[in-house]
Amino acid sequence: MTTTLETWGPVDPLEPALSVRRVLTLERVLAGEPEVVAGAAQLDRPVRWVHVAEAADVGVMLTGGEMVLTTGVLLAGDDNAQAEYIRSLHRAEAAAVVLGLGRAFPTTPDVMRRAAERCGLPMVVLHRPFPFAELTEEVQSRLVRRKFAAVSLSEAVRTALTGLITAGAPLQRLLDEIAHHTGCPVVVTNLAHRVLATAGERSAVDDVLRDWERIARQAGGSEGDGWIRAELGGRGERWGQIMLCGYRGDTAGGKLLADRAAEALVLHRMLGGTAAHSWEEQSAQSLLTDLLSGVVPARQLLPRARAAGLPVNRRTFVPLVVPDGEPAQLERMLRLLGLSGLVAECTHGATAVLLSLARDQDAAALAAHFAARLRTESGERHTVVAAADPRTAWDDVPAGLREAQHVADAVADSSAALDLPAVVRLKDVHLRGLVRLLRDDPHVQSFAERELDGLLCATAADDLLAVLRTYLATGRNKSRTAQLHHVSRPALYRRLEAIEARLGVDLDDFEQAASVHIALLAHDAQQG
């Protein structure tokens, strides 16, 4: 058997579990000239213990995972006993059998080899003798030290997480710490297997989320291949789970770490670490914030959206923003109306809603129904929902969310808000909406500063700006402006004259007044 010799250094609990293959790379084993004669495909079986046994009925004394060392002295000359010996090891789920060739068996016994091959049990023969006691001592010592290292790591994780909770750290900070110690992606889900939060190397997390539908379907199955779960809950109620995805260490150590992580997350939730938001809301807020910002390409966020439970295949997306909306109320409305979507608080107290509709559903009618129901629920007939045009491509969703946000901003400081329909789009906010969309353009910013420069430098700038804003918003109605500012008409005239003098314009001239109005809208949008 050709193999590469490894040097066994300090125990790392994140190393793969001790396997048959790794035991065969030990210097003492290599000195015995090992040869794998059967079950070569099963060499990655974990070794839980090493047992030296000559008894023919050794299988009844095993509990699984043992590497059995024997010279076969009690089996020589009895083919039936040899075959039954291998079968009993297989039934006991032994990791492997190692036969030292010598007086009992000078060559590989064909009966045992065939039986092991049929059972899929790794069988190794040693062509040169060596002390079994030295091998058992080294492997047992390694296993004990590994278990101790896993317990030590578990306690280190507990201490680190407790410190973070005491310091009031957010959920994400705890998950980052867990991912750091486990060396693999960490995923937190609710009972419906919807992803609430993740941590770990970004590319590795994305790989997990891309395959999340399959993983979620198998979530109730047995653990294996480094997929280790721990339940989240308390006081007799389960509400989620934490999963280590692709943990490299042995399963027992990984389970210990997962349990420590689950204890910390339950404590974090019980102590109110989620503040006013549930983990579900935080998950939606994180996703919608990333979509709105545009920092991460939309296609890279698609696995997160799918894992969060948002239908994304062949769908129509309707971006909405509700000024002064309550996330909990909007979530409840989506459930009542049977609509799929994400809800999250965004800027200035507004709440974003991303509806996901089937292609054959009427997006405009459903948005109108949603807004009408919101007005009824809130009891405010002036409540509005800012909406962007429906998007059929996921890549267009960020632009749609930003458009809805711009409309909501325009509605928030519009003096005509009382006359707006329940669903407000760009066309409904007219010039104010256009200026909102263009407010970050350097040319628009320069125009606003140039037009208002004389007024912005004035000592009483705030008062004069307020008068100018009201005067233009009321359609240059002097009586109404004087009334709203609680001043006499002569006093208003003097202020308007001061404004005209500082700006060098004639506010009775429509074009000049329009230019100042646009500049003021741009200035207000930039300040907002």
XYZ file of C-alpha atoms in Angstrom:
528
model
C 0.000 0.000 0.000
C 1.464 3.313 -1.056
C 0.696 6.239 1.213
C 2.071 9.576 2.367
C 3.420 9.788 5.903
C 1.828 12.492 8.052
C 3.264 14.140 11.142
C 0.727 14.352 13.951
C 1.057 17.709 15.683
C -1.201 19.423 18.228
C -4.837 18.407 18.098
C -7.123 20.711 16.116
C -10.800 19.949 16.843
C -11.715 21.344 13.429
C -9.617 18.728 11.640
C -11.571 15.897 10.024
C -12.487 13.078 12.387
C -9.876 10.344 12.870
C -10.514 7.853 10.073
C -9.252 4.447 9.027
C -7.263 6.124 6.271
C -5.517 8.468 8.729
C -4.675 5.650 11.148
C -2.989 3.801 8.297
C -0.630 6.761 7.790
C 0.848 6.433 11.291
C 4.555 5.655 11.296
C 4.064 2.555 13.461
C 1.434 1.205 11.073
C 3.572 1.950 8.034
C 6.373 -0.055 9.651
C 4.071 -3.085 9.492
C 3.727 -2.696 5.684
C -0.086 -2.432 5.627
C -2.081 -3.530 2.596
C -5.786 -2.832 2.114
C -7.213 -6.067 0.738
C -10.970 -5.274 0.990
C -13.339 -2.346 1.515
C -10.965 0.257 0.048
C -13.938 2.540 -0.706
C -14.773 2.744 3.016
C -11.429 3.981 4.359
C -12.898 7.330 5.425
C -14.995 5.693 8.124
C -14.420 7.423 11.495
C -12.523 5.464 14.122
C -14.058 5.819 17.571
C -11.762 3.369 19.365
C -9.065 0.740 18.737
C -9.663 -2.726 20.167
C -7.312 -5.729 20.263
C -9.323 -8.958 20.235
C -8.684 -12.605 19.379
C -12.078 -13.985 20.408
C -14.156 -15.357 17.561
C -17.319 -13.719 18.930
C -15.775 -10.260 19.401
C -18.674 -8.613 17.532
C -20.983 -8.904 20.554
C -18.551 -6.789 22.577
C -18.467 -3.857 20.136
C -20.665 -0.767 20.007
C -19.627 0.560 16.594
C -16.762 2.576 15.163
C -13.976 0.330 16.502
C -10.871 -0.634 14.550
C -10.273 -4.260 15.556
C -6.681 -5.585 15.648
C -6.177 -9.358 15.554
C -3.719 -12.091 14.597
C -6.607 -14.522 13.904
C -4.999 -17.260 15.980
C -8.417 -18.682 16.974
C -9.750 -18.611 13.417
C -7.063 -20.534 11.574
C -8.278 -23.650 9.768
C -11.999 -22.871 10.088
C -13.449 -21.191 6.991
C -16.924 -20.838 8.525
C -15.519 -19.182 11.647
C -13.494 -16.787 9.513
C -16.528 -15.725 7.425
C -18.746 -15.383 10.517
C -16.047 -13.317 12.250
C -16.149 -10.751 9.437
C -19.947 -10.761 9.326
C -20.168 -10.185 13.089
C -17.828 -7.178 12.792
C -20.008 -5.815 10.006
C -23.173 -6.267 12.094
C -21.489 -4.458 14.990
C -20.614 -1.586 12.601
C -16.894 -1.876 13.230
C -14.770 0.703 11.403
C -12.221 -1.845 10.077
C -10.345 -5.022 10.858
C -6.537 -5.220 10.841
C -5.014 -8.718 10.572
C -1.367 -9.250 11.450
C 0.047 -11.964 9.199
C 2.231 -14.539 10.897
C 1.938 -18.010 12.412
C -1.867 -18.265 12.108
C -2.120 -16.710 8.664
C 1.126 -16.419 6.699
C -0.827 -14.948 3.739
C -4.108 -13.146 3.345
C -6.988 -15.577 4.108
C -9.150 -15.572 1.006
C -12.347 -16.462 2.904
C -12.021 -13.410 5.163
C -11.081 -11.145 2.269
C -14.116 -12.190 0.198
C -16.461 -11.821 3.169
C -15.097 -8.349 3.952
C -15.468 -7.268 0.344
C -19.076 -8.437 0.290
C -19.828 -6.552 3.526
C -17.921 -3.421 2.536
C -15.779 -3.739 5.663
C -12.245 -2.342 5.302
C -9.772 -5.177 5.854
C -6.058 -4.470 6.235
C -3.276 -7.019 6.504
C 0.147 -6.259 8.030
C 3.023 -8.036 6.323
C 5.472 -7.307 9.156
C 4.696 -7.729 12.867
C 4.652 -4.811 15.294
C 3.313 -4.303 18.844
C -0.456 -3.741 18.768
C -0.210 -2.118 22.209
C 1.816 0.806 20.846
C -0.802 1.511 18.177
C -3.738 1.339 20.582
C -1.944 3.638 23.023
C -1.228 6.272 20.387
C -4.690 6.209 18.803
C -6.513 6.172 22.158
C -4.374 9.085 23.343
C -5.158 10.963 20.168
C -8.894 10.350 20.544
C -8.919 11.440 24.195
C -6.931 14.591 23.452
C -9.252 15.348 20.554
C -12.312 15.034 22.779
C -10.709 17.277 25.377
C -9.852 19.841 22.669
C -13.481 19.812 21.468
C -14.749 20.413 25.017
C -12.206 23.214 25.499
C -13.289 24.856 22.239
C -16.915 24.500 23.288
C -16.219 26.302 26.567
C -14.252 29.005 24.748
C -17.234 29.559 22.460
C -19.596 29.710 25.438
C -17.397 32.294 27.159
C -17.044 34.442 24.023
C -20.776 34.403 23.260
C -21.743 35.159 26.866
C -19.416 38.164 26.800
C -21.009 39.444 23.598
C -24.526 39.027 24.982
C -23.551 40.848 28.178
C -22.173 43.698 26.055
C -25.477 43.948 24.158
C -24.077 42.733 20.811
C -26.575 42.258 17.946
C -27.519 38.848 16.578
C -25.186 39.151 13.590
C -22.171 39.698 15.838
C -22.950 36.465 17.702
C -23.315 34.522 14.460
C -20.025 35.910 13.146
C -18.319 34.662 16.314
C -19.894 31.216 15.931
C -18.791 31.010 12.289
C -15.268 32.047 13.285
C -14.970 29.204 15.813
C -16.657 26.521 13.691
C -14.889 27.429 10.451
C -18.006 26.900 8.336
C -21.168 28.768 7.241
C -23.816 29.175 9.936
C -27.521 29.481 9.090
C -30.426 30.328 11.412
C -33.940 29.413 10.233
C -37.494 29.484 11.525
C -39.627 26.344 11.798
C -40.606 26.651 8.117
C -36.874 26.480 7.220
C -36.903 30.109 6.049
C -33.453 31.622 6.442
C -33.405 34.391 9.064
C -29.676 35.063 9.326
C -26.351 33.748 8.080
C -22.667 34.112 8.899
C -19.390 32.879 7.500
C -17.301 33.420 4.412
C -19.546 35.158 1.891
C -18.835 32.842 -1.051
C -19.379 29.738 1.104
C -22.658 31.127 2.463
C -23.833 31.922 -1.079
C -23.057 28.340 -2.138
C -25.224 27.060 0.715
C -28.111 29.411 -0.063
C -28.053 28.562 -3.776
C -28.900 24.974 -2.831
C -31.132 25.869 0.095
C -34.373 24.484 -1.350
C -32.862 20.980 -1.454
C -31.243 21.429 1.954
C -34.519 22.621 3.477
C -36.383 19.615 2.073
C -33.870 17.315 3.753
C -33.710 19.337 6.967
C -35.681 16.745 8.885
C -33.363 13.905 7.896
C -30.307 12.553 9.634
C -27.195 14.643 10.029
C -24.119 13.865 8.011
C -21.368 15.266 5.840
C -20.814 18.082 8.331
C -24.457 19.298 8.413
C -25.158 19.687 12.113
C -28.319 21.156 13.624
C -29.443 22.331 17.041
C -32.967 23.375 17.962
C -33.823 26.892 19.116
C -36.552 27.308 21.671
C -37.462 27.643 25.287
C -40.258 27.173 27.802
C -41.576 24.204 25.850
C -41.759 26.056 22.530
C -39.526 25.563 19.482
C -39.158 28.502 17.108
C -36.182 27.737 14.893
C -32.860 26.012 14.449
C -29.204 26.809 13.897
C -27.263 24.789 11.341
C -23.532 24.340 10.860
C -23.107 23.779 7.130
C -20.168 21.605 6.125
C -18.458 21.410 9.529
C -14.994 19.861 9.021
C -14.485 18.360 12.467
C -16.021 15.218 13.929
C -19.777 15.118 14.390
C -19.676 14.865 18.192
C -17.540 18.001 18.502
C -19.698 19.837 15.986
C -22.849 18.890 17.873
C -21.301 20.250 21.055
C -20.522 23.562 19.334
C -24.002 23.753 17.785
C -25.597 23.193 21.198
C -23.440 25.946 22.727
C -24.429 28.303 19.903
C -28.121 27.450 20.329
C -27.944 28.142 24.080
C -26.439 31.566 23.378
C -29.017 32.480 20.734
C -31.904 31.485 22.983
C -30.430 33.570 25.808
C -29.890 36.495 23.424
C -33.533 36.401 22.379
C -34.835 35.989 25.935
C -32.846 39.023 27.098
C -34.340 41.172 24.360
C -31.273 41.349 22.136
C -33.546 41.686 19.102
C -34.885 45.026 20.434
C -38.151 45.997 18.737
C -37.615 43.748 15.727
C -38.039 40.021 15.400
C -35.336 38.020 13.649
C -37.678 37.630 10.685
C -37.951 41.413 10.370
C -34.203 41.833 10.691
C -33.658 39.293 7.915
C -36.074 41.090 5.573
C -34.611 44.474 6.495
C -31.072 43.320 5.743
C -32.093 41.951 2.347
C -34.159 44.990 1.317
C -31.451 47.367 2.551
C -28.885 45.590 0.388
C -31.259 45.721 -2.586
C -31.914 49.431 -2.063
C -28.254 50.322 -1.665
C -27.153 48.604 -4.853
C -23.777 47.816 -3.270
C -24.344 44.092 -3.854
C -25.553 43.095 -7.360
C -29.154 41.912 -7.299
C -28.317 38.508 -8.791
C -25.991 37.826 -5.856
C -28.887 38.497 -3.477
C -31.234 36.122 -5.298
C -30.215 33.040 -3.217
C -30.854 35.016 -0.018
C -34.296 36.069 -1.239
C -35.191 32.518 -2.215
C -33.908 31.126 1.092
C -35.921 33.788 2.961
C -39.064 32.304 1.424
C -39.735 34.884 -1.296
C -40.983 33.243 -4.530
C -38.639 34.417 -7.301
C -39.155 32.128 -10.298
C -41.348 33.582 -13.064
C -42.770 36.279 -10.792
C -43.789 39.925 -11.030
C -42.251 42.122 -8.336
C -44.075 45.219 -7.080
C -41.920 47.583 -4.981
C -43.920 49.628 -2.450
C -42.991 52.092 0.290
C -45.481 53.115 2.973
C -44.679 56.417 4.741
C -45.094 56.000 8.511
C -45.950 52.331 7.943
C -45.773 49.777 10.767
C -43.981 46.572 9.659
C -46.091 44.324 11.908
C -49.333 45.774 10.529
C -48.163 45.401 6.923
C -47.007 41.817 7.536
C -50.446 41.003 8.917
C -52.108 42.590 5.896
C -50.052 40.484 3.500
C -51.176 37.341 5.313
C -54.815 38.442 5.313
C -54.704 39.172 1.585
C -52.799 35.978 0.788
C -49.889 37.872 -0.788
C -46.221 36.854 -0.815
C -43.703 39.535 0.024
C -40.984 40.953 2.231
C -41.613 43.772 4.690
C -38.935 45.881 6.365
C -38.540 49.298 7.921
C -36.380 51.615 5.798
C -35.538 55.314 6.189
C -37.367 58.072 8.071
C -39.971 55.747 9.559
C -41.151 54.473 6.173
C -41.639 50.752 5.514
C -40.709 48.989 2.289
C -42.821 46.143 0.918
C -41.674 43.962 -1.971
C -44.625 42.003 -3.370
C -43.987 38.828 -5.365
C -46.930 37.994 -7.615
C -47.661 35.286 -10.139
C -47.300 36.475 -13.717
C -51.049 36.130 -14.358
C -52.026 38.321 -11.387
C -53.051 41.952 -11.938
C -50.248 43.869 -10.213
C -51.952 47.275 -10.407
C -55.260 45.969 -9.046
C -53.585 44.121 -6.158
C -51.482 47.167 -5.235
C -54.660 49.275 -5.220
C -56.458 46.681 -3.097
C -53.530 46.608 -0.659
C -53.552 50.427 -0.363
C -57.327 50.596 0.057
C -57.220 47.966 2.773
C -54.432 49.899 4.499
C -56.558 53.059 4.521
C -59.429 51.127 6.031
C -57.226 49.459 8.658
C -55.478 52.679 9.659
C -58.645 54.753 9.725
C -56.765 57.530 7.885
C -58.303 58.398 4.519
C -55.145 60.264 3.516
C -52.810 57.255 3.981
C -50.919 56.581 0.750
C -48.696 53.825 -0.651
C -45.810 54.890 -2.871
C -45.343 52.409 -5.726
C -42.983 51.788 -8.609
C -44.000 50.132 -11.835
C -44.000 46.291 -11.646
C -40.739 44.517 -12.504
C -40.568 41.086 -14.121
C -36.770 40.798 -13.899
C -35.102 40.398 -10.513
C -32.193 42.588 -11.626
C -34.635 45.511 -11.988
C -35.962 45.242 -8.413
C -33.345 47.570 -6.808
C -34.207 50.379 -9.232
C -37.899 49.803 -8.492
C -37.369 50.022 -4.739
C -35.401 53.233 -5.144
C -38.141 54.676 -7.343
C -40.789 53.846 -4.736
C -38.556 55.409 -2.074
C -38.243 58.601 -4.146
C -42.018 58.770 -4.544
C -42.478 58.291 -0.783
C -39.967 61.088 -0.106
C -41.801 63.380 -2.496
C -45.133 62.569 -0.854
C -43.727 63.218 2.620
C -43.074 66.914 1.958
C -45.784 67.536 -0.614
C -48.357 70.161 0.266
C -50.798 68.350 -2.052
C -50.602 65.058 -0.136
C -54.241 65.312 0.898
C -55.332 65.142 -2.741
C -53.208 62.127 -3.741
C -54.693 58.709 -4.649
C -54.219 55.686 -2.405
C -51.428 54.386 -4.668
C -48.981 57.130 -5.641
C -46.553 56.794 -8.538
C -43.997 59.129 -10.085
C -46.592 60.663 -12.392
C -48.666 61.658 -9.350
C -45.917 63.723 -7.708
C -45.089 65.600 -10.913
C -42.190 68.057 -10.686
C -41.453 67.260 -7.046
C -40.979 63.597 -7.957
C -38.657 64.420 -10.837
C -36.545 66.671 -8.646
C -36.356 63.935 -6.004
C -35.029 61.505 -8.578
C -32.409 63.995 -9.779
C -31.415 65.474 -6.424
C -27.984 63.780 -6.361
C -27.060 64.966 -9.840
C -24.157 67.475 -9.554
C -25.759 69.721 -12.205
C -29.007 69.922 -10.214
C -27.092 70.626 -7.006
C -25.094 73.375 -8.721
C -28.298 74.866 -10.183
C -29.983 74.978 -6.757
C -27.013 76.676 -5.114
C -26.695 79.192 -7.941
C -30.383 80.147 -7.946
C -30.678 80.422 -4.152
C -27.194 81.662 -3.313
C -28.253 85.191 -2.350
C -30.903 83.879 -0.010
C -28.922 81.063 1.561
C -26.275 83.563 2.660
C -28.850 85.820 4.313
C -28.863 86.249 8.080
C -32.569 85.445 8.276
C -32.293 82.662 5.674
C -34.569 80.164 7.421
C -37.431 82.636 7.834
C -37.153 83.938 4.258
C -36.876 80.427 2.846
C -40.001 79.397 4.736
C -41.930 82.374 3.338
C -40.685 81.664 -0.192
C -41.582 77.973 0.128
C -45.136 78.733 1.236
C -45.609 81.485 -1.351
C -44.621 79.207 -4.249
C -46.496 76.163 -2.862
C -49.744 78.178 -2.641
C -49.451 79.263 -6.260
C -48.095 82.737 -5.281
C -51.219 83.476 -3.239
C -50.177 86.408 -1.026
C -53.242 86.414 1.185
C -52.921 82.698 1.935
C -49.176 83.026 2.558
C -49.683 85.933 4.995
C -52.365 83.952 6.795
C -50.188 80.818 7.135
C -47.256 82.848 8.485
C -49.437 84.964 10.776
C -48.189 88.260 9.394
C -49.904 91.267 7.870
C -49.921 91.716 4.106
C -47.593 94.755 4.274
C -45.141 92.691 6.358
C -45.351 89.891 3.780
C -44.726 92.362 0.929
C -41.552 93.543 2.650
C -40.305 89.989 2.995
C -41.082 89.165 -0.613
C -39.230 92.302 -1.707
C -36.242 91.255 0.414
C -36.327 87.809 -1.229
C -36.473 89.282 -4.744
C -33.640 91.680 -3.960
C -31.370 88.956 -2.593
C -32.110 86.552 -5.453
C -32.189 89.198 -8.187
C -35.490 87.916 -9.585
C -39.043 89.092 -10.194
C -41.408 86.594 -8.587
C -44.294 87.973 -10.618
C -42.533 86.669 -13.729
C -43.708 83.074 -14.235
C -40.455 81.714 -15.705
C -38.283 83.284 -13.008
C -40.654 82.093 -10.260
C -40.668 78.573 -11.772
C -36.869 78.533 -11.846
C -36.701 79.555 -8.167
C -39.380 76.979 -7.306
C -37.401 74.147 -8.950
C -34.223 75.277 -7.197
C -36.032 75.328 -3.846
C -37.471 71.841 -4.422
C -33.967 70.581 -5.252
C -32.528 72.281 -2.170
C -35.170 70.720 0.083
C -34.661 67.299 -1.502
C -30.909 67.491 -0.924
C -31.404 68.589 2.683
C -33.822 65.722 3.208
